[in-house]
Amino acid sequence: LGEWDVNDNSDDLPHGRGMLKLTNGKVYYGQFKNGEMTGFGSLDIGNGEKVEGMFRNGKLIDKGVYFMNDGRTKEINSGFDKL
């Protein structure tokens, strides 16, 4: 996936709050569970755009907010996957 930095990685997997830099340049800040992006988080998708919401296994699972690079925001539905 990429490199990660988390507060508690006693089992060598991201668990707790942290940051994951994906190899495609995107960055996830938020909660992890057993190595997966699970919980509330923010996915920086590049070009000044990001998505915030609840994630499970790297995908948005509920309504979230898409922050566009022109300052607008848009509510988005679960299943959003720009990884």
CSV table of N, CA, C and O in Angstrom, one decimal:
chain,number,residue,atom,x,y,z
A,1,LEU,N,0.8,-1.2,0.0
A,1,LEU,CA,0.0,0.0,0.0
A,1,LEU,C,0.9,1.3,0.0
A,1,LEU,O,0.7,2.1,-0.8
A,2,GLY,N,1.8,1.4,0.9
A,2,GLY,CA,2.5,2.6,1.1
A,2,GLY,C,3.2,2.6,2.4
A,2,GLY,O,3.3,1.6,3.1
A,3,GLU,N,3.6,3.7,2.9
A,3,GLU,CA,4.2,3.8,4.2
A,3,GLU,C,3.2,4.3,5.2
A,3,GLU,O,2.3,5.0,4.8
A,4,TRP,N,3.4,4.0,6.5
A,4,TRP,CA,2.4,4.4,7.5
A,4,TRP,C,3.1,4.8,8.7
A,4,TRP,O,4.2,4.3,9.0
A,5,ASP,N,2.4,5.6,9.5
A,5,ASP,CA,2.9,6.0,10.8
A,5,ASP,C,1.7,6.1,11.7
A,5,ASP,O,0.8,6.9,11.5
A,6,VAL,N,1.7,5.2,12.7
A,6,VAL,CA,0.6,5.2,13.7
A,6,VAL,C,1.1,5.2,15.1
A,6,VAL,O,2.3,5.0,15.4
A,7,ASN,N,0.2,5.5,16.0
A,7,ASN,CA,0.6,5.6,17.4
A,7,ASN,C,0.8,4.2,18.1
A,7,ASN,O,1.6,4.1,18.9
A,8,ASP,N,0.0,3.2,17.7
A,8,ASP,CA,0.1,1.9,18.3
A,8,ASP,C,0.2,0.8,17.3
A,8,ASP,O,-0.8,0.5,16.6
A,9,ASN,N,1.4,0.3,17.0
A,9,ASN,CA,1.5,-0.8,16.0
A,9,ASN,C,2.2,-2.0,16.7
A,9,ASN,O,3.1,-2.6,16.1
A,10,SER,N,1.7,-2.4,17.8
A,10,SER,CA,2.3,-3.5,18.6
A,10,SER,C,2.3,-4.8,17.8
A,10,SER,O,3.2,-5.6,18.0
A,11,ASP,N,1.3,-5.0,16.9
A,11,ASP,CA,1.3,-6.2,16.1
A,11,ASP,C,1.8,-6.0,14.7
A,11,ASP,O,1.6,-6.8,13.8
A,12,ASP,N,2.5,-4.9,14.5
A,12,ASP,CA,3.1,-4.5,13.2
A,12,ASP,C,2.1,-4.1,12.1
A,12,ASP,O,2.4,-4.1,11.0
A,13,LEU,N,0.9,-3.9,12.5
A,13,LEU,CA,-0.2,-3.4,11.6
A,13,LEU,C,-0.7,-2.1,12.1
A,13,LEU,O,-0.8,-1.9,13.3
A,14,PRO,N,-1.0,-1.2,11.3
A,14,PRO,CA,-1.6,0.1,11.7
A,14,PRO,C,-2.9,-0.2,12.6
A,14,PRO,O,-3.8,-0.9,12.1
A,15,HIS,N,-2.9,0.4,13.8
A,15,HIS,CA,-4.1,0.3,14.6
A,15,HIS,C,-4.2,1.5,15.5
A,15,HIS,O,-3.2,1.9,16.1
A,16,GLY,N,-5.3,2.2,15.5
A,16,GLY,CA,-5.4,3.4,16.2
A,16,GLY,C,-5.5,4.6,15.2
A,16,GLY,O,-5.9,4.4,14.1
A,17,ARG,N,-5.0,5.8,15.6
A,17,ARG,CA,-5.0,6.9,14.7
A,17,ARG,C,-3.6,7.0,14.1
A,17,ARG,O,-2.6,6.8,14.7
A,18,GLY,N,-3.6,7.5,12.8
A,18,GLY,CA,-2.3,7.6,12.1
A,18,GLY,C,-2.5,8.2,10.7
A,18,GLY,O,-3.5,8.7,10.4
A,19,MET,N,-1.5,8.0,10.0
A,19,MET,CA,-1.4,8.5,8.6
A,19,MET,C,-0.8,7.4,7.7
A,19,MET,O,0.1,6.7,8.1
A,20,LEU,N,-1.4,7.2,6.5
A,20,LEU,CA,-0.9,6.3,5.5
A,20,LEU,C,-0.7,7.0,4.2
A,20,LEU,O,-1.6,7.6,3.7
A,21,LYS,N,0.5,6.9,3.7
A,21,LYS,CA,0.9,7.5,2.4
A,21,LYS,C,0.8,6.4,1.4
A,21,LYS,O,1.6,5.4,1.5
A,22,LEU,N,-0.1,6.5,0.5
A,22,LEU,CA,-0.3,5.5,-0.6
A,22,LEU,C,0.7,5.7,-1.7
A,22,LEU,O,1.2,6.8,-1.9
A,23,THR,N,1.1,4.7,-2.4
A,23,THR,CA,2.1,4.8,-3.4
A,23,THR,C,1.6,5.7,-4.6
A,23,THR,O,2.5,6.2,-5.3
A,24,ASN,N,0.3,5.9,-4.7
A,24,ASN,CA,-0.2,6.8,-5.8
A,24,ASN,C,-0.2,8.3,-5.4
A,24,ASN,O,-0.7,9.1,-6.1
A,25,GLY,N,0.4,8.6,-4.2
A,25,GLY,CA,0.5,10.0,-3.7
A,25,GLY,C,-0.6,10.4,-2.8
A,25,GLY,O,-0.5,11.5,-2.2
A,26,LYS,N,-1.7,9.7,-2.7
A,26,LYS,CA,-2.8,10.0,-1.8
A,26,LYS,C,-2.4,9.7,-0.4
A,26,LYS,O,-1.6,8.9,-0.1
A,27,VAL,N,-3.0,10.5,0.5
A,27,VAL,CA,-2.7,10.4,1.9
A,27,VAL,C,-4.0,10.2,2.8
A,27,VAL,O,-4.9,11.1,2.6
A,28,TYR,N,-4.0,9.2,3.6
A,28,TYR,CA,-5.2,9.0,4.5
A,28,TYR,C,-4.7,9.4,5.9
A,28,TYR,O,-3.7,8.9,6.4
A,29,TYR,N,-5.5,10.2,6.6
A,29,TYR,CA,-5.3,10.6,8.0
A,29,TYR,C,-6.5,10.1,8.7
A,29,TYR,O,-7.7,10.5,8.4
A,30,GLY,N,-6.4,9.3,9.7
A,30,GLY,CA,-7.5,8.8,10.5
A,30,GLY,C,-7.3,7.6,11.2
A,30,GLY,O,-6.2,7.2,11.6
A,31,GLN,N,-8.4,6.8,11.4
A,31,GLN,CA,-8.4,5.6,12.2
A,31,GLN,C,-8.1,4.4,11.4
A,31,GLN,O,-8.5,4.3,10.3
A,32,PHE,N,-7.4,3.5,12.1
A,32,PHE,CA,-7.1,2.2,11.5
A,32,PHE,C,-7.5,1.1,12.4
A,32,PHE,O,-7.5,1.3,13.6
A,33,LYS,N,-7.9,-0.1,11.8
A,33,LYS,CA,-8.2,-1.3,12.6
A,33,LYS,C,-7.5,-2.4,11.9
A,33,LYS,O,-7.9,-2.7,10.7
A,34,ASN,N,-6.6,-3.1,12.6
A,34,ASN,CA,-6.0,-4.3,12.0
A,34,ASN,C,-5.4,-4.0,10.6
A,34,ASN,O,-5.5,-4.9,9.7
A,35,GLY,N,-4.8,-2.9,10.5
A,35,GLY,CA,-4.1,-2.6,9.2
A,35,GLY,C,-5.0,-2.0,8.1
A,35,GLY,O,-4.5,-1.7,7.0
A,36,GLU,N,-6.3,-1.8,8.4
A,36,GLU,CA,-7.2,-1.3,7.4
A,36,GLU,C,-7.6,0.1,7.8
A,36,GLU,O,-7.8,0.5,8.9
A,37,MET,N,-7.9,1.0,6.7
A,37,MET,CA,-8.4,2.3,7.0
A,37,MET,C,-9.9,2.1,7.4
A,37,MET,O,-10.8,1.9,6.5
A,38,THR,N,-10.1,2.1,8.7
A,38,THR,CA,-11.4,1.9,9.2
A,38,THR,C,-11.7,2.8,10.4
A,38,THR,O,-11.0,2.9,11.3
A,39,GLY,N,-12.8,3.6,10.3
A,39,GLY,CA,-13.2,4.6,11.2
A,39,GLY,C,-13.2,5.9,10.6
A,39,GLY,O,-13.2,6.0,9.3
A,40,PHE,N,-13.3,7.0,11.4
A,40,PHE,CA,-13.4,8.3,10.8
A,40,PHE,C,-12.0,8.7,10.2
A,40,PHE,O,-11.0,8.5,10.8
A,41,GLY,N,-12.0,9.3,9.0
A,41,GLY,CA,-10.8,9.7,8.4
A,41,GLY,C,-11.0,10.7,7.3
A,41,GLY,O,-12.1,11.1,6.9
A,42,SER,N,-9.8,11.2,6.8
A,42,SER,CA,-9.8,12.2,5.7
A,42,SER,C,-8.8,11.6,4.7
A,42,SER,O,-7.7,11.3,5.0
A,43,LEU,N,-9.3,11.5,3.4
A,43,LEU,CA,-8.4,11.1,2.4
A,43,LEU,C,-8.1,12.2,1.4
A,43,LEU,O,-9.0,12.8,0.8
A,44,ASP,N,-6.8,12.6,1.4
A,44,ASP,CA,-6.3,13.7,0.6
A,44,ASP,C,-6.1,13.0,-0.8
A,44,ASP,O,-5.2,12.2,-1.0
A,45,ILE,N,-6.9,13.4,-1.8
A,45,ILE,CA,-6.9,12.8,-3.1
A,45,ILE,C,-6.0,13.6,-4.1
A,45,ILE,O,-6.0,13.2,-5.3
A,46,GLY,N,-5.4,14.6,-3.7
A,46,GLY,CA,-4.6,15.4,-4.6
A,46,GLY,C,-5.3,16.7,-5.1
A,46,GLY,O,-6.5,16.8,-5.0
A,47,ASN,N,-4.5,17.5,-5.7
A,47,ASN,CA,-5.0,18.8,-6.3
A,47,ASN,C,-5.8,19.6,-5.3
A,47,ASN,O,-6.7,20.3,-5.7
A,48,GLY,N,-5.5,19.5,-4.0
A,48,GLY,CA,-6.3,20.3,-3.1
A,48,GLY,C,-7.6,19.7,-2.7
A,48,GLY,O,-8.5,20.4,-2.1
A,49,GLU,N,-7.9,18.5,-3.1
A,49,GLU,CA,-9.2,17.9,-2.9
A,49,GLU,C,-9.1,16.8,-1.8
A,49,GLU,O,-8.1,16.1,-1.7
A,50,LYS,N,-10.2,16.6,-1.0
A,50,LYS,CA,-10.1,15.6,0.0
A,50,LYS,C,-11.6,15.1,0.3
A,50,LYS,O,-12.5,15.8,-0.1
A,51,VAL,N,-11.7,13.9,0.9
A,51,VAL,CA,-12.9,13.4,1.3
A,51,VAL,C,-12.8,13.1,2.8
A,51,VAL,O,-11.8,12.5,3.3
A,52,GLU,N,-13.9,13.4,3.6
A,52,GLU,CA,-13.9,13.1,5.0
A,52,GLU,C,-15.2,12.3,5.3
A,52,GLU,O,-16.2,12.6,4.7
A,53,GLY,N,-15.0,11.3,6.1
A,53,GLY,CA,-16.2,10.5,6.5
A,53,GLY,C,-15.8,9.3,7.2
A,53,GLY,O,-14.6,9.1,7.6
A,54,MET,N,-16.7,8.3,7.3
A,54,MET,CA,-16.4,7.0,7.9
A,54,MET,C,-16.0,6.0,6.9
A,54,MET,O,-16.7,5.9,5.9
A,55,PHE,N,-14.9,5.4,7.1
A,55,PHE,CA,-14.3,4.4,6.2
A,55,PHE,C,-14.4,3.0,6.8
A,55,PHE,O,-14.3,2.9,8.0
A,56,ARG,N,-14.4,2.0,5.9
A,56,ARG,CA,-14.3,0.6,6.3
A,56,ARG,C,-13.5,0.0,5.2
A,56,ARG,O,-13.9,0.0,4.1
A,57,ASN,N,-12.4,-0.6,5.6
A,57,ASN,CA,-11.5,-1.3,4.6
A,57,ASN,C,-11.2,-0.4,3.4
A,57,ASN,O,-11.2,-0.9,2.3
A,58,GLY,N,-10.9,0.9,3.7
A,58,GLY,CA,-10.5,1.8,2.6
A,58,GLY,C,-11.6,2.4,1.8
A,58,GLY,O,-11.3,3.2,0.9
A,59,LYS,N,-12.8,2.1,2.1
A,59,LYS,CA,-13.9,2.7,1.3
A,59,LYS,C,-14.9,3.5,2.2
A,59,LYS,O,-15.1,3.1,3.4
A,60,LEU,N,-15.4,4.6,1.7
A,60,LEU,CA,-16.4,5.3,2.4
A,60,LEU,C,-17.7,4.5,2.6
A,60,LEU,O,-18.2,3.9,1.7
A,61,ILE,N,-18.1,4.4,3.9
A,61,ILE,CA,-19.3,3.5,4.2
A,61,ILE,C,-20.6,4.3,4.5
A,61,ILE,O,-21.6,3.7,4.7
A,62,ASP,N,-20.5,5.6,4.6
A,62,ASP,CA,-21.7,6.4,4.9
A,62,ASP,C,-21.6,7.7,4.2
A,62,ASP,O,-20.6,7.8,3.4
A,63,LYS,N,-22.4,8.6,4.4
A,63,LYS,CA,-22.3,9.9,3.7
A,63,LYS,C,-21.1,10.6,4.2
A,63,LYS,O,-20.7,10.4,5.3
A,64,GLY,N,-20.4,11.2,3.3
A,64,GLY,CA,-19.2,12.0,3.6
A,64,GLY,C,-19.2,13.3,2.9
A,64,GLY,O,-20.2,13.7,2.2
A,65,VAL,N,-18.2,14.1,3.1
A,65,VAL,CA,-18.0,15.4,2.5
A,65,VAL,C,-16.8,15.4,1.6
A,65,VAL,O,-15.7,15.0,1.9
A,66,TYR,N,-17.1,15.8,0.3
A,66,TYR,CA,-16.0,16.0,-0.7
A,66,TYR,C,-15.7,17.4,-0.8
A,66,TYR,O,-16.5,18.3,-1.1
A,67,PHE,N,-14.4,17.7,-0.4
A,67,PHE,CA,-13.9,19.1,-0.5
A,67,PHE,C,-13.2,19.3,-1.8
A,67,PHE,O,-12.2,18.7,-2.1
A,68,MET,N,-13.8,20.2,-2.6
A,68,MET,CA,-13.2,20.4,-4.0
A,68,MET,C,-12.2,21.5,-3.9
A,68,MET,O,-12.2,22.4,-3.0
A,69,ASN,N,-11.3,21.6,-4.9
A,69,ASN,CA,-10.2,22.5,-4.9
A,69,ASN,C,-10.6,23.9,-5.1
A,69,ASN,O,-9.8,24.9,-5.0
A,70,ASP,N,-11.8,24.2,-5.5
A,70,ASP,CA,-12.3,25.5,-5.7
A,70,ASP,C,-13.1,26.1,-4.5
A,70,ASP,O,-13.7,27.1,-4.6
A,71,GLY,N,-13.0,25.3,-3.4
A,71,GLY,CA,-13.6,25.7,-2.2
A,71,GLY,C,-15.0,25.2,-1.9
A,71,GLY,O,-15.6,25.3,-0.8
A,72,ARG,N,-15.7,24.6,-3.0
A,72,ARG,CA,-17.0,24.1,-2.8
A,72,ARG,C,-16.9,22.7,-2.1
A,72,ARG,O,-15.9,22.1,-2.0
A,73,THR,N,-18.0,22.4,-1.5
A,73,THR,CA,-18.2,21.0,-0.8
A,73,THR,C,-19.4,20.3,-1.4
A,73,THR,O,-20.3,21.0,-1.9
A,74,LYS,N,-19.4,19.0,-1.3
A,74,LYS,CA,-20.5,18.2,-1.8
A,74,LYS,C,-20.6,17.0,-0.9
A,74,LYS,O,-19.7,16.4,-0.6
A,75,GLU,N,-21.9,16.7,-0.6
A,75,GLU,CA,-22.2,15.5,0.2
A,75,GLU,C,-22.1,14.3,-0.8
A,75,GLU,O,-22.7,14.4,-1.9
A,76,ILE,N,-21.4,13.3,-0.4
A,76,ILE,CA,-21.3,12.1,-1.2
A,76,ILE,C,-21.8,10.9,-0.5
A,76,ILE,O,-21.8,10.9,0.8
A,77,ASN,N,-22.1,9.8,-1.2
A,77,ASN,CA,-22.7,8.6,-0.6
A,77,ASN,C,-21.6,7.6,-0.4
A,77,ASN,O,-20.5,7.6,-0.9
A,78,SER,N,-22.0,6.6,0.4
A,78,SER,CA,-21.1,5.4,0.6
A,78,SER,C,-20.7,4.8,-0.7
A,78,SER,O,-21.4,4.9,-1.7
A,79,GLY,N,-19.6,4.1,-0.7
A,79,GLY,CA,-19.1,3.5,-1.9
A,79,GLY,C,-18.1,4.3,-2.6
A,79,GLY,O,-17.4,3.9,-3.6
A,80,PHE,N,-18.0,5.6,-2.3
A,80,PHE,CA,-17.0,6.5,-2.9
A,80,PHE,C,-15.6,5.8,-2.8
A,80,PHE,O,-15.2,5.5,-1.7
A,81,ASP,N,-14.9,5.7,-3.9
A,81,ASP,CA,-13.6,5.0,-3.9
A,81,ASP,C,-12.7,5.7,-4.9
A,81,ASP,O,-12.8,5.4,-6.1
A,82,LYS,N,-11.9,6.6,-4.4
A,82,LYS,CA,-10.9,7.2,-5.3
A,82,LYS,C,-9.5,6.8,-4.9
A,82,LYS,O,-8.6,7.5,-5.1
A,83,LEU,N,-9.4,5.6,-4.3
A,83,LEU,CA,-8.0,5.1,-4.0
A,83,LEU,C,-7.4,4.7,-5.3
A,83,LEU,O,-6.3,4.6,-5.6
